Amino acid sequence: MDLVFETAPSIFSPNSIDNGTLAMLSVIDFLPGDKVLDLGCGYGIVGILAGKLIGEENVVMCDVSEQAVECATKNLRMNNVPDIRIRLSDGYKNVEESDFTLILSNPPYHADFSVPKHFIEGGFKKLTIGGKLIMVTKRLDWYKNKLTSVFGGVKVYEIDGYYVFIAEKRRQAVKEKEKKTGDLSKKLQRKQQRSKINREK
């Protein structure tokens, strides 16, 4: 498949497709019925490929960089997928949808972990049951531990010096989160009840 991209020096991997992105794409099958979020889309490689394979209407792209969004928007037109929805968004902030089957991300792993933490925790909420968050980084332990704690498990592939993580949103993990939230609510209720009794005394 021939794709054409306009890039800019300030956008991630402007001269060629990043090897991490290629590693991530090597483990993904885009299937009919998928709804894809390209999270941190850069100039649009992943989202545009997905749009070509499963239809423009099934893809959302977002990035925190205005220049990346401008570049990606031009690339949508150049590759004849102009109807892919693209948003200027800090993570999920301007992404209203919560029924994705695939969320794909090559997060900025040279910074601190606040960005991937938001991507992982928010991703769990934005996926359908059976949906998958797929990330690629050069770091193993933190991502493996965080994804396991949020999703209840993760598959890891080591490809060309990168780690590709696939975490699936399972019904059981949702139930466990609801139970924990419920337990927390009961604790808060008891705490409030105790403070009320103390005030009355």
mmCIF file with all atom_site columns, C-alpha atoms in Angstrom:
data_model
loop_
_atom_site.group_PDB
_atom_site.id
_atom_site.type_symbol
_atom_site.label_atom_id
_atom_site.label_alt_id
_atom_site.label_comp_id
_atom_site.label_asym_id
_atom_site.label_entity_id
_atom_site.label_seq_id
_atom_site.pdbx_PDB_ins_code
_atom_site.Cartn_x
_atom_site.Cartn_y
_atom_site.Cartn_z
_atom_site.occupancy
_atom_site.B_iso_or_equiv
_atom_site.pdbx_formal_charge
_atom_site.auth_seq_id
_atom_site.auth_comp_id
_atom_site.auth_asym_id
_atom_site.auth_atom_id
_atom_site.pdbx_PDB_model_num
ATOM 1   C CA . MET A 1 1   ? 0.000   0.000  0.000  1.00 0.00 ? 1   MET A CA 1
ATOM 2   C CA . ASP A 1 2   ? 1.479   3.330  -1.093 1.00 0.00 ? 2   ASP A CA 1
ATOM 3   C CA . LEU A 1 3   ? 1.030   6.145  1.400  1.00 0.00 ? 3   LEU A CA 1
ATOM 4   C CA . VAL A 1 4   ? 2.398   9.700  1.211  1.00 0.00 ? 4   VAL A CA 1
ATOM 5   C CA . PHE A 1 5   ? 3.241   11.818 4.250  1.00 0.00 ? 5   PHE A CA 1
ATOM 6   C CA . GLU A 1 6   ? 4.122   15.438 4.826  1.00 0.00 ? 6   GLU A CA 1
ATOM 7   C CA . THR A 1 7   ? 6.098   15.934 8.053  1.00 0.00 ? 7   THR A CA 1
ATOM 8   C CA . ALA A 1 8   ? 7.865   18.697 9.987  1.00 0.00 ? 8   ALA A CA 1
ATOM 9   C CA . PRO A 1 9   ? 11.123  18.723 11.975 1.00 0.00 ? 9   PRO A CA 1
ATOM 10  C CA . SER A 1 10  ? 9.345   19.251 15.307 1.00 0.00 ? 10  SER A CA 1
ATOM 11  C CA . ILE A 1 11  ? 7.108   16.171 14.894 1.00 0.00 ? 11  ILE A CA 1
ATOM 12  C CA . PHE A 1 12  ? 8.259   12.762 16.156 1.00 0.00 ? 12  PHE A CA 1
ATOM 13  C CA . SER A 1 13  ? 10.354  10.756 13.630 1.00 0.00 ? 13  SER A CA 1
ATOM 14  C CA . PRO A 1 14  ? 9.986   13.218 10.718 1.00 0.00 ? 14  PRO A CA 1
ATOM 15  C CA . ASN A 1 15  ? 12.338  11.516 8.253  1.00 0.00 ? 15  ASN A CA 1
ATOM 16  C CA . SER A 1 16  ? 11.037  7.944  8.294  1.00 0.00 ? 16  SER A CA 1
ATOM 17  C CA . ILE A 1 17  ? 8.525   5.688  9.994  1.00 0.00 ? 17  ILE A CA 1
ATOM 18  C CA . ASP A 1 18  ? 9.771   4.993  13.522 1.00 0.00 ? 18  ASP A CA 1
ATOM 19  C CA . ASN A 1 19  ? 10.887  1.383  14.109 1.00 0.00 ? 19  ASN A CA 1
ATOM 20  C CA . GLY A 1 20  ? 8.744   1.228  17.243 1.00 0.00 ? 20  GLY A CA 1
ATOM 21  C CA . THR A 1 21  ? 5.647   2.097  15.213 1.00 0.00 ? 21  THR A CA 1
ATOM 22  C CA . LEU A 1 22  ? 6.581   -0.599 12.680 1.00 0.00 ? 22  LEU A CA 1
ATOM 23  C CA . ALA A 1 23  ? 7.035   -3.098 15.527 1.00 0.00 ? 23  ALA A CA 1
ATOM 24  C CA . MET A 1 24  ? 3.583   -2.205 16.890 1.00 0.00 ? 24  MET A CA 1
ATOM 25  C CA . LEU A 1 25  ? 1.930   -2.462 13.477 1.00 0.00 ? 25  LEU A CA 1
ATOM 26  C CA . SER A 1 26  ? 3.503   -5.894 12.946 1.00 0.00 ? 26  SER A CA 1
ATOM 27  C CA . VAL A 1 27  ? 1.340   -7.429 15.714 1.00 0.00 ? 27  VAL A CA 1
ATOM 28  C CA . ILE A 1 28  ? -1.972  -5.754 14.780 1.00 0.00 ? 28  ILE A CA 1
ATOM 29  C CA . ASP A 1 29  ? -4.743  -7.102 12.597 1.00 0.00 ? 29  ASP A CA 1
ATOM 30  C CA . PHE A 1 30  ? -7.245  -4.415 11.659 1.00 0.00 ? 30  PHE A CA 1
ATOM 31  C CA . LEU A 1 31  ? -10.564 -6.245 11.324 1.00 0.00 ? 31  LEU A CA 1
ATOM 32  C CA . PRO A 1 32  ? -13.993 -5.292 9.961  1.00 0.00 ? 32  PRO A CA 1
ATOM 33  C CA . GLY A 1 33  ? -16.011 -3.901 12.861 1.00 0.00 ? 33  GLY A CA 1
ATOM 34  C CA . ASP A 1 34  ? -12.995 -2.395 14.616 1.00 0.00 ? 34  ASP A CA 1
ATOM 35  C CA . LYS A 1 35  ? -13.149 1.163  15.916 1.00 0.00 ? 35  LYS A CA 1
ATOM 36  C CA . VAL A 1 36  ? -9.647  2.569  16.274 1.00 0.00 ? 36  VAL A CA 1
ATOM 37  C CA . LEU A 1 37  ? -8.140  5.444  18.239 1.00 0.00 ? 37  LEU A CA 1
ATOM 38  C CA . ASP A 1 38  ? -4.671  6.551  17.140 1.00 0.00 ? 38  ASP A CA 1
ATOM 39  C CA . LEU A 1 39  ? -3.580  8.169  20.423 1.00 0.00 ? 39  LEU A CA 1
ATOM 40  C CA . GLY A 1 40  ? -0.726  10.641 19.898 1.00 0.00 ? 40  GLY A CA 1
ATOM 41  C CA . CYS A 1 41  ? -1.058  10.320 16.125 1.00 0.00 ? 41  CYS A CA 1
ATOM 42  C CA . GLY A 1 42  ? 1.900   12.495 15.071 1.00 0.00 ? 42  GLY A CA 1
ATOM 43  C CA . TYR A 1 43  ? 1.637   13.071 11.332 1.00 0.00 ? 43  TYR A CA 1
ATOM 44  C CA . GLY A 1 44  ? -0.842  10.218 11.027 1.00 0.00 ? 44  GLY A CA 1
ATOM 45  C CA . ILE A 1 45  ? 0.786   6.966  9.917  1.00 0.00 ? 45  ILE A CA 1
ATOM 46  C CA . VAL A 1 46  ? -1.173  4.541  12.121 1.00 0.00 ? 46  VAL A CA 1
ATOM 47  C CA . GLY A 1 47  ? -4.579  6.197  11.802 1.00 0.00 ? 47  GLY A CA 1
ATOM 48  C CA . ILE A 1 48  ? -4.302  6.619  8.027  1.00 0.00 ? 48  ILE A CA 1
ATOM 49  C CA . LEU A 1 49  ? -3.294  2.973  7.549  1.00 0.00 ? 49  LEU A CA 1
ATOM 50  C CA . ALA A 1 50  ? -6.227  1.898  9.740  1.00 0.00 ? 50  ALA A CA 1
ATOM 51  C CA . GLY A 1 51  ? -8.603  4.129  7.767  1.00 0.00 ? 51  GLY A CA 1
ATOM 52  C CA . LYS A 1 52  ? -7.446  2.591  4.490  1.00 0.00 ? 52  LYS A CA 1
ATOM 53  C CA . LEU A 1 53  ? -7.997  -0.929 5.843  1.00 0.00 ? 53  LEU A CA 1
ATOM 54  C CA . ILE A 1 54  ? -11.261 -0.629 7.815  1.00 0.00 ? 54  ILE A CA 1
ATOM 55  C CA . GLY A 1 55  ? -12.853 2.612  6.601  1.00 0.00 ? 55  GLY A CA 1
ATOM 56  C CA . GLU A 1 56  ? -12.448 6.273  7.511  1.00 0.00 ? 56  GLU A CA 1
ATOM 57  C CA . GLU A 1 57  ? -15.603 6.336  9.625  1.00 0.00 ? 57  GLU A CA 1
ATOM 58  C CA . ASN A 1 58  ? -14.072 3.788  12.039 1.00 0.00 ? 58  ASN A CA 1
ATOM 59  C CA . VAL A 1 59  ? -10.985 5.808  12.989 1.00 0.00 ? 59  VAL A CA 1
ATOM 60  C CA . VAL A 1 60  ? -10.311 8.694  15.372 1.00 0.00 ? 60  VAL A CA 1
ATOM 61  C CA . MET A 1 61  ? -6.898  10.364 15.642 1.00 0.00 ? 61  MET A CA 1
ATOM 62  C CA . CYS A 1 62  ? -5.636  12.828 18.237 1.00 0.00 ? 62  CYS A CA 1
ATOM 63  C CA . ASP A 1 63  ? -2.470  14.615 19.293 1.00 0.00 ? 63  ASP A CA 1
ATOM 64  C CA . VAL A 1 64  ? -1.531  17.323 21.794 1.00 0.00 ? 64  VAL A CA 1
ATOM 65  C CA . SER A 1 65  ? 0.602   19.121 19.169 1.00 0.00 ? 65  SER A CA 1
ATOM 66  C CA . GLU A 1 66  ? -1.131  21.655 16.906 1.00 0.00 ? 66  GLU A CA 1
ATOM 67  C CA . GLN A 1 67  ? 1.543   21.176 14.253 1.00 0.00 ? 67  GLN A CA 1
ATOM 68  C CA . ALA A 1 68  ? 1.077   17.384 14.322 1.00 0.00 ? 68  ALA A CA 1
ATOM 69  C CA . VAL A 1 69  ? -2.690  17.774 13.885 1.00 0.00 ? 69  VAL A CA 1
ATOM 70  C CA . GLU A 1 70  ? -2.166  20.227 10.993 1.00 0.00 ? 70  GLU A CA 1
ATOM 71  C CA . CYS A 1 71  ? 0.277   17.834 9.287  1.00 0.00 ? 71  CYS A CA 1
ATOM 72  C CA . ALA A 1 72  ? -1.947  14.808 9.871  1.00 0.00 ? 72  ALA A CA 1
ATOM 73  C CA . THR A 1 73  ? -4.972  16.681 8.476  1.00 0.00 ? 73  THR A CA 1
ATOM 74  C CA . LYS A 1 74  ? -3.035  17.406 5.252  1.00 0.00 ? 74  LYS A CA 1
ATOM 75  C CA . ASN A 1 75  ? -1.962  13.756 5.115  1.00 0.00 ? 75  ASN A CA 1
ATOM 76  C CA . LEU A 1 76  ? -5.572  12.586 5.429  1.00 0.00 ? 76  LEU A CA 1
ATOM 77  C CA . ARG A 1 77  ? -6.408  14.519 2.273  1.00 0.00 ? 77  ARG A CA 1
ATOM 78  C CA . MET A 1 78  ? -3.260  13.401 0.420  1.00 0.00 ? 78  MET A CA 1
ATOM 79  C CA . ASN A 1 79  ? -4.059  9.749  1.156  1.00 0.00 ? 79  ASN A CA 1
ATOM 80  C CA . ASN A 1 80  ? -7.773  10.050 0.293  1.00 0.00 ? 80  ASN A CA 1
ATOM 81  C CA . VAL A 1 81  ? -9.123  9.426  3.788  1.00 0.00 ? 81  VAL A CA 1
ATOM 82  C CA . PRO A 1 82  ? -10.351 12.967 4.592  1.00 0.00 ? 82  PRO A CA 1
ATOM 83  C CA . ASP A 1 83  ? -13.269 11.805 6.754  1.00 0.00 ? 83  ASP A CA 1
ATOM 84  C CA . ILE A 1 84  ? -11.127 10.323 9.543  1.00 0.00 ? 84  ILE A CA 1
ATOM 85  C CA . ARG A 1 85  ? -11.962 12.351 12.668 1.00 0.00 ? 85  ARG A CA 1
ATOM 86  C CA . ILE A 1 86  ? -8.942  14.166 14.057 1.00 0.00 ? 86  ILE A CA 1
ATOM 87  C CA . ARG A 1 87  ? -8.779  16.145 17.305 1.00 0.00 ? 87  ARG A CA 1
ATOM 88  C CA . LEU A 1 88  ? -6.342  18.430 19.052 1.00 0.00 ? 88  LEU A CA 1
ATOM 89  C CA . SER A 1 89  ? -6.360  16.727 22.441 1.00 0.00 ? 89  SER A CA 1
ATOM 90  C CA . ASP A 1 90  ? -4.157  16.253 25.487 1.00 0.00 ? 90  ASP A CA 1
ATOM 91  C CA . GLY A 1 91  ? -4.616  12.510 25.759 1.00 0.00 ? 91  GLY A CA 1
ATOM 92  C CA . TYR A 1 92  ? -8.322  11.678 25.929 1.00 0.00 ? 92  TYR A CA 1
ATOM 93  C CA . LYS A 1 93  ? -9.538  15.138 26.970 1.00 0.00 ? 93  LYS A CA 1
ATOM 94  C CA . ASN A 1 94  ? -11.245 15.947 23.638 1.00 0.00 ? 94  ASN A CA 1
ATOM 95  C CA . VAL A 1 95  ? -12.103 12.348 22.753 1.00 0.00 ? 95  VAL A CA 1
ATOM 96  C CA . GLU A 1 96  ? -15.760 11.818 23.654 1.00 0.00 ? 96  GLU A CA 1
ATOM 97  C CA . GLU A 1 97  ? -16.143 8.289  22.292 1.00 0.00 ? 97  GLU A CA 1
ATOM 98  C CA . SER A 1 98  ? -15.795 5.325  24.667 1.00 0.00 ? 98  SER A CA 1
ATOM 99  C CA . ASP A 1 99  ? -16.453 2.355  22.399 1.00 0.00 ? 99  ASP A CA 1
ATOM 100 C CA . PHE A 1 100 ? -13.061 1.682  20.814 1.00 0.00 ? 100 PHE A CA 1
ATOM 101 C CA . THR A 1 101 ? -11.951 -1.864 20.035 1.00 0.00 ? 101 THR A CA 1
ATOM 102 C CA . LEU A 1 102 ? -8.327  -0.765 19.520 1.00 0.00 ? 102 LEU A CA 1
ATOM 103 C CA . ILE A 1 103 ? -6.330  2.084  21.049 1.00 0.00 ? 103 ILE A CA 1
ATOM 104 C CA . LEU A 1 104 ? -2.834  2.351  19.571 1.00 0.00 ? 104 LEU A CA 1
ATOM 105 C CA . SER A 1 105 ? -0.046  4.460  21.018 1.00 0.00 ? 105 SER A CA 1
ATOM 106 C CA . ASN A 1 106 ? 3.676   5.051  20.810 1.00 0.00 ? 106 ASN A CA 1
ATOM 107 C CA . PRO A 1 107 ? 3.913   7.237  23.945 1.00 0.00 ? 107 PRO A CA 1
ATOM 108 C CA . PRO A 1 108 ? 6.773   9.631  24.777 1.00 0.00 ? 108 PRO A CA 1
ATOM 109 C CA . TYR A 1 109 ? 8.774   7.177  26.879 1.00 0.00 ? 109 TYR A CA 1
ATOM 110 C CA . HIS A 1 110 ? 11.758  9.512  27.442 1.00 0.00 ? 110 HIS A CA 1
ATOM 111 C CA . ALA A 1 111 ? 9.635   11.771 29.661 1.00 0.00 ? 111 ALA A CA 1
ATOM 112 C CA . ASP A 1 112 ? 8.211   10.932 33.081 1.00 0.00 ? 112 ASP A CA 1
ATOM 113 C CA . PHE A 1 113 ? 5.430   8.380  33.442 1.00 0.00 ? 113 PHE A CA 1
ATOM 114 C CA . SER A 1 114 ? 2.523   10.820 33.874 1.00 0.00 ? 114 SER A CA 1
ATOM 115 C CA . VAL A 1 115 ? 1.603   10.676 30.161 1.00 0.00 ? 115 VAL A CA 1
ATOM 116 C CA . PRO A 1 116 ? 1.583   6.858  29.786 1.00 0.00 ? 116 PRO A CA 1
ATOM 117 C CA . LYS A 1 117 ? -0.209  6.605  33.162 1.00 0.00 ? 117 LYS A CA 1
ATOM 118 C CA . HIS A 1 118 ? -3.012  8.784  31.735 1.00 0.00 ? 118 HIS A CA 1
ATOM 119 C CA . PHE A 1 119 ? -2.979  6.806  28.453 1.00 0.00 ? 119 PHE A CA 1
ATOM 120 C CA . ILE A 1 120 ? -3.304  3.456  30.263 1.00 0.00 ? 120 ILE A CA 1
ATOM 121 C CA . GLU A 1 121 ? -5.873  4.401  32.904 1.00 0.00 ? 121 GLU A CA 1
ATOM 122 C CA . GLY A 1 122 ? -7.961  6.409  30.437 1.00 0.00 ? 122 GLY A CA 1
ATOM 123 C CA . GLY A 1 123 ? -7.643  3.693  27.806 1.00 0.00 ? 123 GLY A CA 1
ATOM 124 C CA . PHE A 1 124 ? -9.323  1.157  30.073 1.00 0.00 ? 124 PHE A CA 1
ATOM 125 C CA . LYS A 1 125 ? -12.373 3.429  30.262 1.00 0.00 ? 125 LYS A CA 1
ATOM 126 C CA . LYS A 1 126 ? -12.430 4.172  26.529 1.00 0.00 ? 126 LYS A CA 1
ATOM 127 C CA . LEU A 1 127 ? -12.374 0.532  25.347 1.00 0.00 ? 127 LEU A CA 1
ATOM 128 C CA . THR A 1 128 ? -15.287 -1.838 24.834 1.00 0.00 ? 128 THR A CA 1
ATOM 129 C CA . ILE A 1 129 ? -15.192 -5.216 26.582 1.00 0.00 ? 129 ILE A CA 1
ATOM 130 C CA . GLY A 1 130 ? -12.720 -7.264 24.539 1.00 0.00 ? 130 GLY A CA 1
ATOM 131 C CA . GLY A 1 131 ? -11.059 -4.098 23.241 1.00 0.00 ? 131 GLY A CA 1
ATOM 132 C CA . LYS A 1 132 ? -7.276  -3.812 23.323 1.00 0.00 ? 132 LYS A CA 1
ATOM 133 C CA . LEU A 1 133 ? -4.788  -1.127 24.259 1.00 0.00 ? 133 LEU A CA 1
ATOM 134 C CA . ILE A 1 134 ? -1.593  -1.618 22.257 1.00 0.00 ? 134 ILE A CA 1
ATOM 135 C CA . MET A 1 135 ? 1.514   0.368  23.163 1.00 0.00 ? 135 MET A CA 1
ATOM 136 C CA . VAL A 1 136 ? 5.136   0.304  22.094 1.00 0.00 ? 136 VAL A CA 1
ATOM 137 C CA . THR A 1 137 ? 8.066   1.552  24.176 1.00 0.00 ? 137 THR A CA 1
ATOM 138 C CA . LYS A 1 138 ? 11.711  0.783  24.924 1.00 0.00 ? 138 LYS A CA 1
ATOM 139 C CA . ARG A 1 139 ? 10.963  0.295  28.617 1.00 0.00 ? 139 ARG A CA 1
ATOM 140 C CA . LEU A 1 140 ? 9.615   -2.952 30.054 1.00 0.00 ? 140 LEU A CA 1
ATOM 141 C CA . ASP A 1 141 ? 9.036   -3.112 33.801 1.00 0.00 ? 141 ASP A CA 1
ATOM 142 C CA . TRP A 1 142 ? 6.952   -0.013 34.523 1.00 0.00 ? 142 TRP A CA 1
ATOM 143 C CA . TYR A 1 143 ? 4.624   -0.567 31.547 1.00 0.00 ? 143 TYR A CA 1
ATOM 144 C CA . LYS A 1 144 ? 4.231   -4.274 32.240 1.00 0.00 ? 144 LYS A CA 1
ATOM 145 C CA . ASN A 1 145 ? 3.379   -3.604 35.893 1.00 0.00 ? 145 ASN A CA 1
ATOM 146 C CA . LYS A 1 146 ? 1.031   -0.693 35.185 1.00 0.00 ? 146 LYS A CA 1
ATOM 147 C CA . LEU A 1 147 ? -0.860  -2.461 32.402 1.00 0.00 ? 147 LEU A CA 1
ATOM 148 C CA . THR A 1 148 ? -1.202  -5.592 34.538 1.00 0.00 ? 148 THR A CA 1
ATOM 149 C CA . SER A 1 149 ? -2.524  -3.603 37.500 1.00 0.00 ? 149 SER A CA 1
ATOM 150 C CA . VAL A 1 150 ? -5.133  -1.805 35.363 1.00 0.00 ? 150 VAL A CA 1
ATOM 151 C CA . PHE A 1 151 ? -6.140  -4.549 32.894 1.00 0.00 ? 151 PHE A CA 1
ATOM 152 C CA . GLY A 1 152 ? -5.412  -7.649 34.976 1.00 0.00 ? 152 GLY A CA 1
ATOM 153 C CA . GLY A 1 153 ? -2.802  -8.924 32.508 1.00 0.00 ? 153 GLY A CA 1
ATOM 154 C CA . VAL A 1 154 ? -0.733  -8.024 29.450 1.00 0.00 ? 154 VAL A CA 1
ATOM 155 C CA . LYS A 1 155 ? 1.020   -9.770 26.534 1.00 0.00 ? 155 LYS A CA 1
ATOM 156 C CA . VAL A 1 156 ? 4.514   -8.505 25.732 1.00 0.00 ? 156 VAL A CA 1
ATOM 157 C CA . TYR A 1 157 ? 6.397   -8.931 22.459 1.00 0.00 ? 157 TYR A CA 1
ATOM 158 C CA . GLU A 1 158 ? 10.058  -7.951 22.085 1.00 0.00 ? 158 GLU A CA 1
ATOM 159 C CA . ILE A 1 159 ? 10.687  -6.797 18.513 1.00 0.00 ? 159 ILE A CA 1
ATOM 160 C CA . ASP A 1 160 ? 13.840  -5.057 17.240 1.00 0.00 ? 160 ASP A CA 1
ATOM 161 C CA . GLY A 1 161 ? 14.724  -3.643 20.664 1.00 0.00 ? 161 GLY A CA 1
ATOM 162 C CA . TYR A 1 162 ? 11.163  -2.462 21.386 1.00 0.00 ? 162 TYR A CA 1
ATOM 163 C CA . TYR A 1 163 ? 8.494   -3.860 23.679 1.00 0.00 ? 163 TYR A CA 1
ATOM 164 C CA . VAL A 1 164 ? 4.987   -4.096 22.278 1.00 0.00 ? 164 VAL A CA 1
ATOM 165 C CA . PHE A 1 165 ? 2.281   -4.455 24.948 1.00 0.00 ? 165 PHE A CA 1
ATOM 166 C CA . ILE A 1 166 ? -1.223  -5.763 24.279 1.00 0.00 ? 166 ILE A CA 1
ATOM 167 C CA . ALA A 1 167 ? -3.695  -5.404 27.149 1.00 0.00 ? 167 ALA A CA 1
ATOM 168 C CA . GLU A 1 168 ? -7.292  -6.583 26.704 1.00 0.00 ? 168 GLU A CA 1
ATOM 169 C CA . LYS A 1 169 ? -10.236 -5.153 28.625 1.00 0.00 ? 169 LYS A CA 1
ATOM 170 C CA . ARG A 1 170 ? -11.924 -8.212 30.131 1.00 0.00 ? 170 ARG A CA 1
ATOM 171 C CA . ARG A 1 171 ? -15.276 -8.357 31.872 1.00 0.00 ? 171 ARG A CA 1
ATOM 172 C CA . GLN A 1 172 ? -13.625 -9.824 34.979 1.00 0.00 ? 172 GLN A CA 1
ATOM 173 C CA . ALA A 1 173 ? -11.282 -6.836 35.307 1.00 0.00 ? 173 ALA A CA 1
ATOM 174 C CA . VAL A 1 174 ? -14.263 -4.471 35.057 1.00 0.00 ? 174 VAL A CA 1
ATOM 175 C CA . LYS A 1 175 ? -16.078 -6.367 37.823 1.00 0.00 ? 175 LYS A CA 1
ATOM 176 C CA . GLU A 1 176 ? -12.989 -6.251 40.054 1.00 0.00 ? 176 GLU A CA 1
ATOM 177 C CA . LYS A 1 177 ? -12.668 -2.478 39.529 1.00 0.00 ? 177 LYS A CA 1
ATOM 178 C CA . GLU A 1 178 ? -16.356 -1.998 40.326 1.00 0.00 ? 178 GLU A CA 1
ATOM 179 C CA . LYS A 1 179 ? -15.938 -4.106 43.472 1.00 0.00 ? 179 LYS A CA 1
ATOM 180 C CA . LYS A 1 180 ? -12.921 -2.050 44.584 1.00 0.00 ? 180 LYS A CA 1
ATOM 181 C CA . THR A 1 181 ? -14.830 1.170  43.954 1.00 0.00 ? 181 THR A CA 1
ATOM 182 C CA . GLY A 1 182 ? -17.792 -0.215 45.887 1.00 0.00 ? 182 GLY A CA 1
ATOM 183 C CA . ASP A 1 183 ? -15.547 -1.234 48.781 1.00 0.00 ? 183 ASP A CA 1
ATOM 184 C CA . LEU A 1 184 ? -13.994 2.230  48.804 1.00 0.00 ? 184 LEU A CA 1
ATOM 185 C CA . SER A 1 185 ? -17.448 3.810  48.854 1.00 0.00 ? 185 SER A CA 1
ATOM 186 C CA . LYS A 1 186 ? -18.440 1.675  51.853 1.00 0.00 ? 186 LYS A CA 1
ATOM 187 C CA . LYS A 1 187 ? -15.260 2.720  53.678 1.00 0.00 ? 187 LYS A CA 1
ATOM 188 C CA . LEU A 1 188 ? -16.019 6.372  52.965 1.00 0.00 ? 188 LEU A CA 1
ATOM 189 C CA . GLN A 1 189 ? -19.598 5.888  54.152 1.00 0.00 ? 189 GLN A CA 1
ATOM 190 C CA . ARG A 1 190 ? -18.348 4.355  57.416 1.00 0.00 ? 190 ARG A CA 1
ATOM 191 C CA . LYS A 1 191 ? -15.812 7.148  57.845 1.00 0.00 ? 191 LYS A CA 1
ATOM 192 C CA . GLN A 1 192 ? -18.481 9.796  57.278 1.00 0.00 ? 192 GLN A CA 1
ATOM 193 C CA . GLN A 1 193 ? -20.796 8.005  59.710 1.00 0.00 ? 193 GLN A CA 1
ATOM 194 C CA . ARG A 1 194 ? -18.068 7.958  62.370 1.00 0.00 ? 194 ARG A CA 1
ATOM 195 C CA . SER A 1 195 ? -17.286 11.663 61.907 1.00 0.00 ? 195 SER A CA 1
ATOM 196 C CA . LYS A 1 196 ? -21.010 12.442 62.131 1.00 0.00 ? 196 LYS A CA 1
ATOM 197 C CA . ILE A 1 197 ? -21.260 10.505 65.417 1.00 0.00 ? 197 ILE A CA 1
ATOM 198 C CA . ASN A 1 198 ? -18.181 12.340 66.764 1.00 0.00 ? 198 ASN A CA 1
ATOM 199 C CA . ARG A 1 199 ? -19.696 15.697 65.850 1.00 0.00 ? 199 ARG A CA 1
ATOM 200 C CA . GLU A 1 200 ? -22.921 14.805 67.625 1.00 0.00 ? 200 GLU A CA 1
ATOM 201 C CA . LYS A 1 201 ? -20.948 13.843 70.737 1.00 0.00 ? 201 LYS A CA 1
#
